[in-house]
PDB file of C-alpha atoms in Angstrom:
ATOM      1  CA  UNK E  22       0.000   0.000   0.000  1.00  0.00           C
ATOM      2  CA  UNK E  23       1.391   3.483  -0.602  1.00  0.00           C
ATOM      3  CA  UNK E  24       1.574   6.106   1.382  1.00  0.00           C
ATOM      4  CA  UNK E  25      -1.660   8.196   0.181  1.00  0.00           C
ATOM      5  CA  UNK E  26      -3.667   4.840   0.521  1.00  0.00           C
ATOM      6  CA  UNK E  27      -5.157   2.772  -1.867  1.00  0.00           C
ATOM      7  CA  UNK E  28      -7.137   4.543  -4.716  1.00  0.00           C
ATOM      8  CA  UNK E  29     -10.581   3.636  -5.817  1.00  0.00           C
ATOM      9  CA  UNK E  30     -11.877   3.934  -9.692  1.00  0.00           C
ATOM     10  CA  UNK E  31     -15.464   2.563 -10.027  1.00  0.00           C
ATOM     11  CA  UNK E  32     -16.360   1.902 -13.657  1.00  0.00           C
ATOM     12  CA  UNK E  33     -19.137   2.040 -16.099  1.00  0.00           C
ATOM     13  CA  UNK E  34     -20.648   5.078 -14.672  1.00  0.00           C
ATOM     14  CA  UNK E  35     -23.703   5.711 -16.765  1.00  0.00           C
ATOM     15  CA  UNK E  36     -25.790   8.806 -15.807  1.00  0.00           C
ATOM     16  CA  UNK E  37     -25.457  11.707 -13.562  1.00  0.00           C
ATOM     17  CA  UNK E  38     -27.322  10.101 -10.612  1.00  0.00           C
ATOM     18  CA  UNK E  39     -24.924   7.390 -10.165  1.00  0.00           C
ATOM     19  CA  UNK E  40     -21.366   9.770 -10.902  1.00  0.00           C
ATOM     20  CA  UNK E  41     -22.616  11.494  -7.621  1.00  0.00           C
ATOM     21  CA  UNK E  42     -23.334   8.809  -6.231  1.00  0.00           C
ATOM     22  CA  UNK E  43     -19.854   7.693  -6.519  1.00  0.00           C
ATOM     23  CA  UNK E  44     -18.345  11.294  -5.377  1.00  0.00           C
ATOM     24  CA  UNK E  45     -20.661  10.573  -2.739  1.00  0.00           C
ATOM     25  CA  UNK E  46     -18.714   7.229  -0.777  1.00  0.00           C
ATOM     26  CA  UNK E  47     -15.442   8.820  -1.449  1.00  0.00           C
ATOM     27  CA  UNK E  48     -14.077   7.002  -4.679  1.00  0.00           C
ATOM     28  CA  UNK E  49     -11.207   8.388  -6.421  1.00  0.00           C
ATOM     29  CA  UNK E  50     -12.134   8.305 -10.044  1.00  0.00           C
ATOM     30  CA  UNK E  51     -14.967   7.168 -12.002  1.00  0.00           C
ATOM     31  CA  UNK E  52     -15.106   5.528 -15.294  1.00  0.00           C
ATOM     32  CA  UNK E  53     -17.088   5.979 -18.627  1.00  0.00           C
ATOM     33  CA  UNK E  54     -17.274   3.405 -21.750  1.00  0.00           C
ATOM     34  CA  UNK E  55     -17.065   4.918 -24.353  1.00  0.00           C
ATOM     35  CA  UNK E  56     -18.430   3.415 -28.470  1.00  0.00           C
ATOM     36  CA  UNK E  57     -17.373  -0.184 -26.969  1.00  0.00           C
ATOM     37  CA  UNK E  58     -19.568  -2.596 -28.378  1.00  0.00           C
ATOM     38  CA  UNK E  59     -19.295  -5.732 -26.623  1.00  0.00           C
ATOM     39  CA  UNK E  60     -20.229  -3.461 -23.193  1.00  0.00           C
ATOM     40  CA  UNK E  61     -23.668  -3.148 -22.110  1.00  0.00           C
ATOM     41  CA  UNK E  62     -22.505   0.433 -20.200  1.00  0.00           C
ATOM     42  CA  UNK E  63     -21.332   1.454 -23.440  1.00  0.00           C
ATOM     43  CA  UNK E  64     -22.306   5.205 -23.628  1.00  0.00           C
ATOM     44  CA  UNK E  65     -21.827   7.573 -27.247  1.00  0.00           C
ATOM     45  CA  UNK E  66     -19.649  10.661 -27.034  1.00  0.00           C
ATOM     46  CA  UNK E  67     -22.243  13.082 -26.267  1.00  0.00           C
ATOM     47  CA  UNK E  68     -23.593  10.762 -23.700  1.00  0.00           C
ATOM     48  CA  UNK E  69     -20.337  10.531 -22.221  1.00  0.00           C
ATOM     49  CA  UNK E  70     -19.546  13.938 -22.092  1.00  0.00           C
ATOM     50  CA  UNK E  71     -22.318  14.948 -20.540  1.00  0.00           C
ATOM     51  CA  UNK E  72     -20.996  13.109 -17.230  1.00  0.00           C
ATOM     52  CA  UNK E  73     -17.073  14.064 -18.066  1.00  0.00           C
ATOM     53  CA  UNK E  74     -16.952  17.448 -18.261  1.00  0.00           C
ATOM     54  CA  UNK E  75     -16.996  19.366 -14.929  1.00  0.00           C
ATOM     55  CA  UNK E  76     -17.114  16.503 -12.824  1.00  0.00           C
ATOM     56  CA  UNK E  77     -16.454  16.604  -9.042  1.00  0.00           C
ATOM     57  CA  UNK E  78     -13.893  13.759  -9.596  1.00  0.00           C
ATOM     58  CA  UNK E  79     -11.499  12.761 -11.848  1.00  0.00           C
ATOM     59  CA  UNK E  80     -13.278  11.325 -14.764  1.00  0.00           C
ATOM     60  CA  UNK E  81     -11.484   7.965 -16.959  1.00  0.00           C
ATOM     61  CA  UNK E  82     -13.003   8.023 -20.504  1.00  0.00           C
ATOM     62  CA  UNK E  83     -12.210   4.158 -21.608  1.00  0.00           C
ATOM     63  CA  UNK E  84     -11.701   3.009 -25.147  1.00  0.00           C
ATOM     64  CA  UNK E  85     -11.625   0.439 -27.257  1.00  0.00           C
ATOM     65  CA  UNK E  86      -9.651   0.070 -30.510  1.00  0.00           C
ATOM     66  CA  UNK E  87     -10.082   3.492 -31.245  1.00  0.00           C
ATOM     67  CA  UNK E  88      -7.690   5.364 -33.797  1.00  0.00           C
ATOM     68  CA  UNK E  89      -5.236   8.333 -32.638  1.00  0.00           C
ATOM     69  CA  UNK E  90      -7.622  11.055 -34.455  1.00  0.00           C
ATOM     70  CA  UNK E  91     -10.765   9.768 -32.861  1.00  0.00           C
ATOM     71  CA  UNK E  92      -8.853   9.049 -29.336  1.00  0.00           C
ATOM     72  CA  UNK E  93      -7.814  13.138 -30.206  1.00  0.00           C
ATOM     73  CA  UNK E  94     -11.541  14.420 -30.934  1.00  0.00           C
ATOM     74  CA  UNK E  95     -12.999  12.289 -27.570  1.00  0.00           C
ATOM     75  CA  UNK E  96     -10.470  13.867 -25.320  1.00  0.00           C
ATOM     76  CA  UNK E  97     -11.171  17.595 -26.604  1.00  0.00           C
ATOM     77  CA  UNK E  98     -15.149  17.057 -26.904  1.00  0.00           C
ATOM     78  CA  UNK E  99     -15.165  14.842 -23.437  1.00  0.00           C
ATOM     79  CA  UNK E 100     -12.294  16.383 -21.498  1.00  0.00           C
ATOM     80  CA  UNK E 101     -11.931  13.723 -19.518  1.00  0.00           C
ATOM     81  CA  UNK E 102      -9.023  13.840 -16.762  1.00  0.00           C
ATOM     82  CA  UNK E 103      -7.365  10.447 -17.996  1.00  0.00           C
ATOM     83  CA  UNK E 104      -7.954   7.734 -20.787  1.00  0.00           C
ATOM     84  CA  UNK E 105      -7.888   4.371 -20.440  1.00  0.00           C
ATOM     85  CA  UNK E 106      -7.183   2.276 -23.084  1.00  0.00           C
ATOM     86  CA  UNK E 107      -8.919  -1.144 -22.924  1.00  0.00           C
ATOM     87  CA  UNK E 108      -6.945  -2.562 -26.422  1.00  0.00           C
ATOM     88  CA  UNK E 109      -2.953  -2.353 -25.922  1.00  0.00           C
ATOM     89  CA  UNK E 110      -1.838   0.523 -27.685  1.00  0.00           C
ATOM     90  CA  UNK E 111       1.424   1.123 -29.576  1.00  0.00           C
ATOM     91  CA  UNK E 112       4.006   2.947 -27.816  1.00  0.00           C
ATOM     92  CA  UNK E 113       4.293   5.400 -30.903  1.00  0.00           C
ATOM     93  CA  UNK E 114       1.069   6.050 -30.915  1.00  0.00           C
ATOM     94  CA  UNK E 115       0.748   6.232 -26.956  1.00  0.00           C
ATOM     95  CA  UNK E 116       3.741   9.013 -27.220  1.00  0.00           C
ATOM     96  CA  UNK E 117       2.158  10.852 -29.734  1.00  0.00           C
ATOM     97  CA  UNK E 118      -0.724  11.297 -27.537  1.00  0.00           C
ATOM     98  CA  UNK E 119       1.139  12.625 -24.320  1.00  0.00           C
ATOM     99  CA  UNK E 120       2.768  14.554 -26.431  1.00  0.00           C
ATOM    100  CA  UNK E 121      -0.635  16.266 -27.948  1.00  0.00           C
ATOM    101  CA  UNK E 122      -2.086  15.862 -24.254  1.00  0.00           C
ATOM    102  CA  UNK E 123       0.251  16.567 -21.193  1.00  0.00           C
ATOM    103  CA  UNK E 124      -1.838  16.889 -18.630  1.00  0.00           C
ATOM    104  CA  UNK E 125      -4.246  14.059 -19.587  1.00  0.00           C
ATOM    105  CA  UNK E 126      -3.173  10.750 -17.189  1.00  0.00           C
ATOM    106  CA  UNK E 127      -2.920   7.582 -20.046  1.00  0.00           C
ATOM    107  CA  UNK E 128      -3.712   4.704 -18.325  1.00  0.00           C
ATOM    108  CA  UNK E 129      -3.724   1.146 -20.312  1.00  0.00           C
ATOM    109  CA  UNK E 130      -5.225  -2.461 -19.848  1.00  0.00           C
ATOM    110  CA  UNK E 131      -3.559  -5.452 -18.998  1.00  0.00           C
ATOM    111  CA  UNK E 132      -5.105  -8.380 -19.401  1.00  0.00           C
ATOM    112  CA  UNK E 133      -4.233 -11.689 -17.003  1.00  0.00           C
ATOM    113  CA  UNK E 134      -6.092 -15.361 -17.943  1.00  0.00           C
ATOM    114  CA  UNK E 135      -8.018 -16.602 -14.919  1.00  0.00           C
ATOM    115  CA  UNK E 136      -5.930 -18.322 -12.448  1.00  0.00           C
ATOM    116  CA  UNK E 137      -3.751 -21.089 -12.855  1.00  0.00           C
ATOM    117  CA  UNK E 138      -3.817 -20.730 -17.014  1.00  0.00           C
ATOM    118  CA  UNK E 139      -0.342 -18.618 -16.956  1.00  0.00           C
ATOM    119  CA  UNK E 140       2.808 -19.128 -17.979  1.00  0.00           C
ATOM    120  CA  UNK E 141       6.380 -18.021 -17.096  1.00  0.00           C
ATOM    121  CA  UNK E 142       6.676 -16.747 -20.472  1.00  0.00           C
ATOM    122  CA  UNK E 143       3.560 -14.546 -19.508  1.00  0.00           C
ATOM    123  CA  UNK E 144       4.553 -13.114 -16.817  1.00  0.00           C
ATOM    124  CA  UNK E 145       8.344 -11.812 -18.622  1.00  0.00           C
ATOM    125  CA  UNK E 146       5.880 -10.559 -21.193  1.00  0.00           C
ATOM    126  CA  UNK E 147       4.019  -8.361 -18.796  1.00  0.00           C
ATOM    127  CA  UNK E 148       6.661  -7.131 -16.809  1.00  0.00           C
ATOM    128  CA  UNK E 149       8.199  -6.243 -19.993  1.00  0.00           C
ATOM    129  CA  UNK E 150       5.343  -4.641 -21.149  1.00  0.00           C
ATOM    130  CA  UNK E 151       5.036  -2.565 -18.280  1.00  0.00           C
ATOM    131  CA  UNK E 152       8.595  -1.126 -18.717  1.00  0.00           C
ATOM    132  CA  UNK E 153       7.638  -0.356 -22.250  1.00  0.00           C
ATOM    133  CA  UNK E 154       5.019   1.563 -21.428  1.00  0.00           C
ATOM    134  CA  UNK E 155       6.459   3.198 -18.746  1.00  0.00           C
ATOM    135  CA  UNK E 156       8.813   4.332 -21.112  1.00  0.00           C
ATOM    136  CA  UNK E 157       6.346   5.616 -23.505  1.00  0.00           C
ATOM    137  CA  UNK E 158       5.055   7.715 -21.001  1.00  0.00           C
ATOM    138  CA  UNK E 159       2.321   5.497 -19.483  1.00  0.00           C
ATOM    139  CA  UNK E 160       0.996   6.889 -15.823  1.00  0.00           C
ATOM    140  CA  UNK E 161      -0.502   3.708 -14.837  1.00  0.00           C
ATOM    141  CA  UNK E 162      -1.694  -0.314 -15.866  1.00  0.00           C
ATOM    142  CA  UNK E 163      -4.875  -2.052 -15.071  1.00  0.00           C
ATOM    143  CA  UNK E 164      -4.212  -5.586 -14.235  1.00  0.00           C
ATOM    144  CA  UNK E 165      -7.849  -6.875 -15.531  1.00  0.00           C
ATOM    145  CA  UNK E 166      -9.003 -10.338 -16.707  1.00  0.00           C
ATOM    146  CA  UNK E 167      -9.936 -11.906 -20.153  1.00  0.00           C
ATOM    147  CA  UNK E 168     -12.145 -14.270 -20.837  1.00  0.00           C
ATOM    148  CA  UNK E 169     -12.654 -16.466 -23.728  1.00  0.00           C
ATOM    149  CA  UNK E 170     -15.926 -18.144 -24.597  1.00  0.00           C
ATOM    150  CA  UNK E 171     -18.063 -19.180 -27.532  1.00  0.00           C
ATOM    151  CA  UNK E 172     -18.986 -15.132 -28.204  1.00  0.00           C
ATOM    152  CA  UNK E 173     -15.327 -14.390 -28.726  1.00  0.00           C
ATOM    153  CA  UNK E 174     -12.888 -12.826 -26.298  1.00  0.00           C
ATOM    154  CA  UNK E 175     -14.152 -10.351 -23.399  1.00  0.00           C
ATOM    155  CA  UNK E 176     -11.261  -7.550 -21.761  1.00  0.00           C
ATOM    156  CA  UNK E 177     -12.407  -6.304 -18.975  1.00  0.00           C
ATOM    157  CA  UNK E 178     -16.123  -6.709 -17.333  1.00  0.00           C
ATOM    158  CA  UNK E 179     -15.879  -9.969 -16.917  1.00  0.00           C
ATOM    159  CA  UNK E 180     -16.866  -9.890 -13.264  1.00  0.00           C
ATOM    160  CA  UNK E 181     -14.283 -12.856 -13.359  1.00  0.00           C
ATOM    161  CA  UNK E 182     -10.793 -12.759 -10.838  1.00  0.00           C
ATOM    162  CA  UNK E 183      -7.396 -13.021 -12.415  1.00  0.00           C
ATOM    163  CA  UNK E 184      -4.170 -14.765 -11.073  1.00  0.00           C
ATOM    164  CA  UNK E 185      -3.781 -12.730  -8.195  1.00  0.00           C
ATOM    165  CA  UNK E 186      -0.270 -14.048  -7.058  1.00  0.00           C
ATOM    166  CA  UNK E 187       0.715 -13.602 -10.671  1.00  0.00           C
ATOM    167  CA  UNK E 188      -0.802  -9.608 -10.054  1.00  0.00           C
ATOM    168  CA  UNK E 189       0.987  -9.194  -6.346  1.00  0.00           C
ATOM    169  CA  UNK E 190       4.638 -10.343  -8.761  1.00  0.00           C
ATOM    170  CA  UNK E 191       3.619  -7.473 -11.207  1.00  0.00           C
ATOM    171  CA  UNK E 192       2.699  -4.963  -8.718  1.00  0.00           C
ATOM    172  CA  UNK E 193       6.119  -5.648  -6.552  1.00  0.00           C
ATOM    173  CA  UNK E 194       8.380  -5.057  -9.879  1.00  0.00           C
ATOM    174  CA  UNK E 195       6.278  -2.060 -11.678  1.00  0.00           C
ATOM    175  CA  UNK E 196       7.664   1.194 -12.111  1.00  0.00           C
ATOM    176  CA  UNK E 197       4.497   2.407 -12.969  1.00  0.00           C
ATOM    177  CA  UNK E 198       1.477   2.801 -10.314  1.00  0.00           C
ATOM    178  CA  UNK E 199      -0.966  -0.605 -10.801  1.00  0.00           C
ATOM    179  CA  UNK E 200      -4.604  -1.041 -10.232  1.00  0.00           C
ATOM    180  CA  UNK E 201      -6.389  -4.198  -9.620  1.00  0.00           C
ATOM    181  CA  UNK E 202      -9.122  -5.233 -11.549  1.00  0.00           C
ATOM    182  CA  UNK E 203     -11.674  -8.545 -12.171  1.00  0.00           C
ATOM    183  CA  UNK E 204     -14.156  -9.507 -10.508  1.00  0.00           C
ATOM    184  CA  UNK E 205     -13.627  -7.408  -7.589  1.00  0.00           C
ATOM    185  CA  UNK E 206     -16.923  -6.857  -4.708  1.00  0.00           C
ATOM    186  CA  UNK E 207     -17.245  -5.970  -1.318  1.00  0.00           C
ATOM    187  CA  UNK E 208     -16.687  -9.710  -0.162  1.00  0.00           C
ATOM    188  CA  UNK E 209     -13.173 -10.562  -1.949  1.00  0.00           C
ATOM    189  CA  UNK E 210     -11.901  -6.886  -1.850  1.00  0.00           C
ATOM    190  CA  UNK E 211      -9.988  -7.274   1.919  1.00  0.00           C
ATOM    191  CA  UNK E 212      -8.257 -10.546   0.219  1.00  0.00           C
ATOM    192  CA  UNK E 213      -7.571  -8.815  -2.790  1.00  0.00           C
ATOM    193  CA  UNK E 214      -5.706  -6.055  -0.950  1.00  0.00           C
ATOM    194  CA  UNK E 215      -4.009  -8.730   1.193  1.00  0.00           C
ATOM    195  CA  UNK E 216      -2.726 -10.670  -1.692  1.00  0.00           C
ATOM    196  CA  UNK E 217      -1.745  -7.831  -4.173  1.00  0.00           C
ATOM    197  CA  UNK E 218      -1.315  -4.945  -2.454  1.00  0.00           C
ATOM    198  CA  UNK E 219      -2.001  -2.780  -5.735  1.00  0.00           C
ATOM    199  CA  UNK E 220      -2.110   0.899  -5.776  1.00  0.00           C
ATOM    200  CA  UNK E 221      -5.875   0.565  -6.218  1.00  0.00           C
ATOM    201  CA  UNK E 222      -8.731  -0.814  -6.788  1.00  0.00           C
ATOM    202  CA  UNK E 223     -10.685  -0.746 -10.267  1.00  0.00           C
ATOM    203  CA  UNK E 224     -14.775  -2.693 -10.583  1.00  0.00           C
ATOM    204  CA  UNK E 225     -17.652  -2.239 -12.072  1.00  0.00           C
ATOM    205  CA  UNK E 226     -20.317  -5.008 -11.968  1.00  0.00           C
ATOM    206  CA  UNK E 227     -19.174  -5.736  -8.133  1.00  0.00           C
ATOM    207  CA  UNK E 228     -21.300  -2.891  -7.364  1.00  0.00           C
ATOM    208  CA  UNK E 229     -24.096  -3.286  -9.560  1.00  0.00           C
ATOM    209  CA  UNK E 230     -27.695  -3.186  -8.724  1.00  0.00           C
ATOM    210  CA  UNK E 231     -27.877  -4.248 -12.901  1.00  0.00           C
ATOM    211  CA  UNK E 232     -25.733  -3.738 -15.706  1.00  0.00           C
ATOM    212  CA  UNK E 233     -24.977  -0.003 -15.922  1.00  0.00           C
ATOM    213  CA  UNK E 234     -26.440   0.788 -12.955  1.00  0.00           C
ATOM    214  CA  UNK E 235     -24.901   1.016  -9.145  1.00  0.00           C
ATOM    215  CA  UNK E 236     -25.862  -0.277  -6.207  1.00  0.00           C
ATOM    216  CA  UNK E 237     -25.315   2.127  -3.337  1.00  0.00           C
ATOM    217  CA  UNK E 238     -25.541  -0.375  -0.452  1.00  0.00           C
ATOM    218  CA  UNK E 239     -22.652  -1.960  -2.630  1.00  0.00           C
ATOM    219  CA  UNK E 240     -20.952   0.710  -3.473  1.00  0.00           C
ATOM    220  CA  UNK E 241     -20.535   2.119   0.682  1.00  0.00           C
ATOM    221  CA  UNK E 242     -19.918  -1.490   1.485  1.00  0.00           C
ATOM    222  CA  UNK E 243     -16.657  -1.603  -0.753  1.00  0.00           C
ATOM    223  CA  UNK E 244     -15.426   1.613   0.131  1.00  0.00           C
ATOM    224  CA  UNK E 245     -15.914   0.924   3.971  1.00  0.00           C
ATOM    225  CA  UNK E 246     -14.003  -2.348   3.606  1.00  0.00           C
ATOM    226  CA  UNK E 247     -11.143  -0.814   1.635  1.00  0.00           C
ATOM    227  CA  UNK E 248     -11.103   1.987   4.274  1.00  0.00           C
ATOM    228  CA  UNK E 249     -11.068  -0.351   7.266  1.00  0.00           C
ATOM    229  CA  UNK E 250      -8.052  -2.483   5.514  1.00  0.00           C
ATOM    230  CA  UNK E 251      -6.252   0.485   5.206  1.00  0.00           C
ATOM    231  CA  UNK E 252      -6.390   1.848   8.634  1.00  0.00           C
ATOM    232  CA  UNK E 253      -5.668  -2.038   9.909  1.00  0.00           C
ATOM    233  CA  UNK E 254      -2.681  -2.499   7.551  1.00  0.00           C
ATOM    234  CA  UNK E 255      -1.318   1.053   9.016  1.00  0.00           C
ATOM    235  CA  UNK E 256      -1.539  -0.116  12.433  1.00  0.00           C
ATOM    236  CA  UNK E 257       0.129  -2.966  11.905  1.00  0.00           C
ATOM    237  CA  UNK E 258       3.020  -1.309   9.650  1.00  0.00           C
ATOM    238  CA  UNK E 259       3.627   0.749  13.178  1.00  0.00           C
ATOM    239  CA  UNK E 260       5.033  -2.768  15.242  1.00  0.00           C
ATOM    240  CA  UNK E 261       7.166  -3.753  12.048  1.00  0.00           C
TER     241      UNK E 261
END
């Protein structure tokens, strides 16, 4: 855990009521899909920037194999305070963008297979991956999970847990600040924390009343839990 605690995005925010809502229990960012098809919180531009611009927290406009110009023209009609890329960008074109958007936080999607399906090789690749984006200029990585089934392949909102002692090697050797996604709720958050120790904590459906909506007995319930590990992993850091 770091110093200023462990920071809390909650994702597929969908209208106004629920972005306050949000604000509200004391999360640190909120999320909004934007023109991703296989999402049932998938919101348009002007949908999305209805609930991005002047927000009372940091808004995260996600995307989804979306080219540089469009990724541009989301950013200036959205003015979100960070992307999040969902699809693994290129480095070039990740540079290109903090170059045309400095004070925009670029945030990208890493995707684990569920536990016990990975590799050695994997992990090199992602820790390598991390450097290289770190590199290019990256602020932060989103461990998430992927899921394959007869519809195709599903990043992210798979309400589905990753490899977490895979994640907790990842978070230990990243130079770049990592949140902890996949099928994260108020009952498996504590372990998640435990295991991991990420720099925060990313979820959608875990605090869903239904799909694109949020539950706010949920939603307090998460952010009490996280709070309460917090202030119990500080007091024990003090007889270390």
């Amino acid at each position: 855990m770091k110093k200023d605690g462990c920071r809390v995005k909650i994702c597929g925010i969908s209208c106004l009521e629920d972005r306050e809502l949000v604000h509200k229990a004391g999360a640190d960012y909120f999320g909004v899909i934007i023109d991703v098809p296989y999402s049932p919180r998938t919101l348009g531009i002007e949908a999305a920037a209805d609930l991005l611009k002047n927000a009372p927290l940091p808004g995260v406009a996600l995307v989804f194999q979306q080219n540089k110009e469009r990724i541009k023209q989301i950013v200036e009609y959205c003015q979100p305070q960070l992307v999040q890329f969902l699809n693994y960008m290129p480095l070039e074109c990740l540079c290109e963008l903090k170059r045309s958007f400095p004070t925009i936080g670029w945030w990208q999607s890493l995707f684990l297979p569920a536990a016990g399906a990975v590799s050695q090789a994997d992990q090199k690749k992602l820790q390598q991956q991390i450097r290289d984006l770190a590199g290019a200029g990256a602020d932060a990585v989103i461990l998430d999970t992927v899921v394959k089934n007869s519809g195709g392949v599903r990043f992210g909102g798979t309400g589905q847990t990753s490899d977490w002692e895979l994640a907790r090697s990842l978070v230990e050797n990243s130079p770049l600040p990592v949140f902890l996604a996949g099928g994260i709720n108020p009952s498996n958050v504590k372990n998640a924390l435990e295991i991991v120790h990420p720099d925060g904590i990313d979820l959608c459906s875990g605090v869903e009343a239904v799909p694109g909506r949020k539950d706010p007995k949920k939603l307090f319930e998460l952010l009490g839990e996280i709070r309460k590990w917090e202030k119990e992993n500080t007091e024990r850091m003090r007889y270390i």
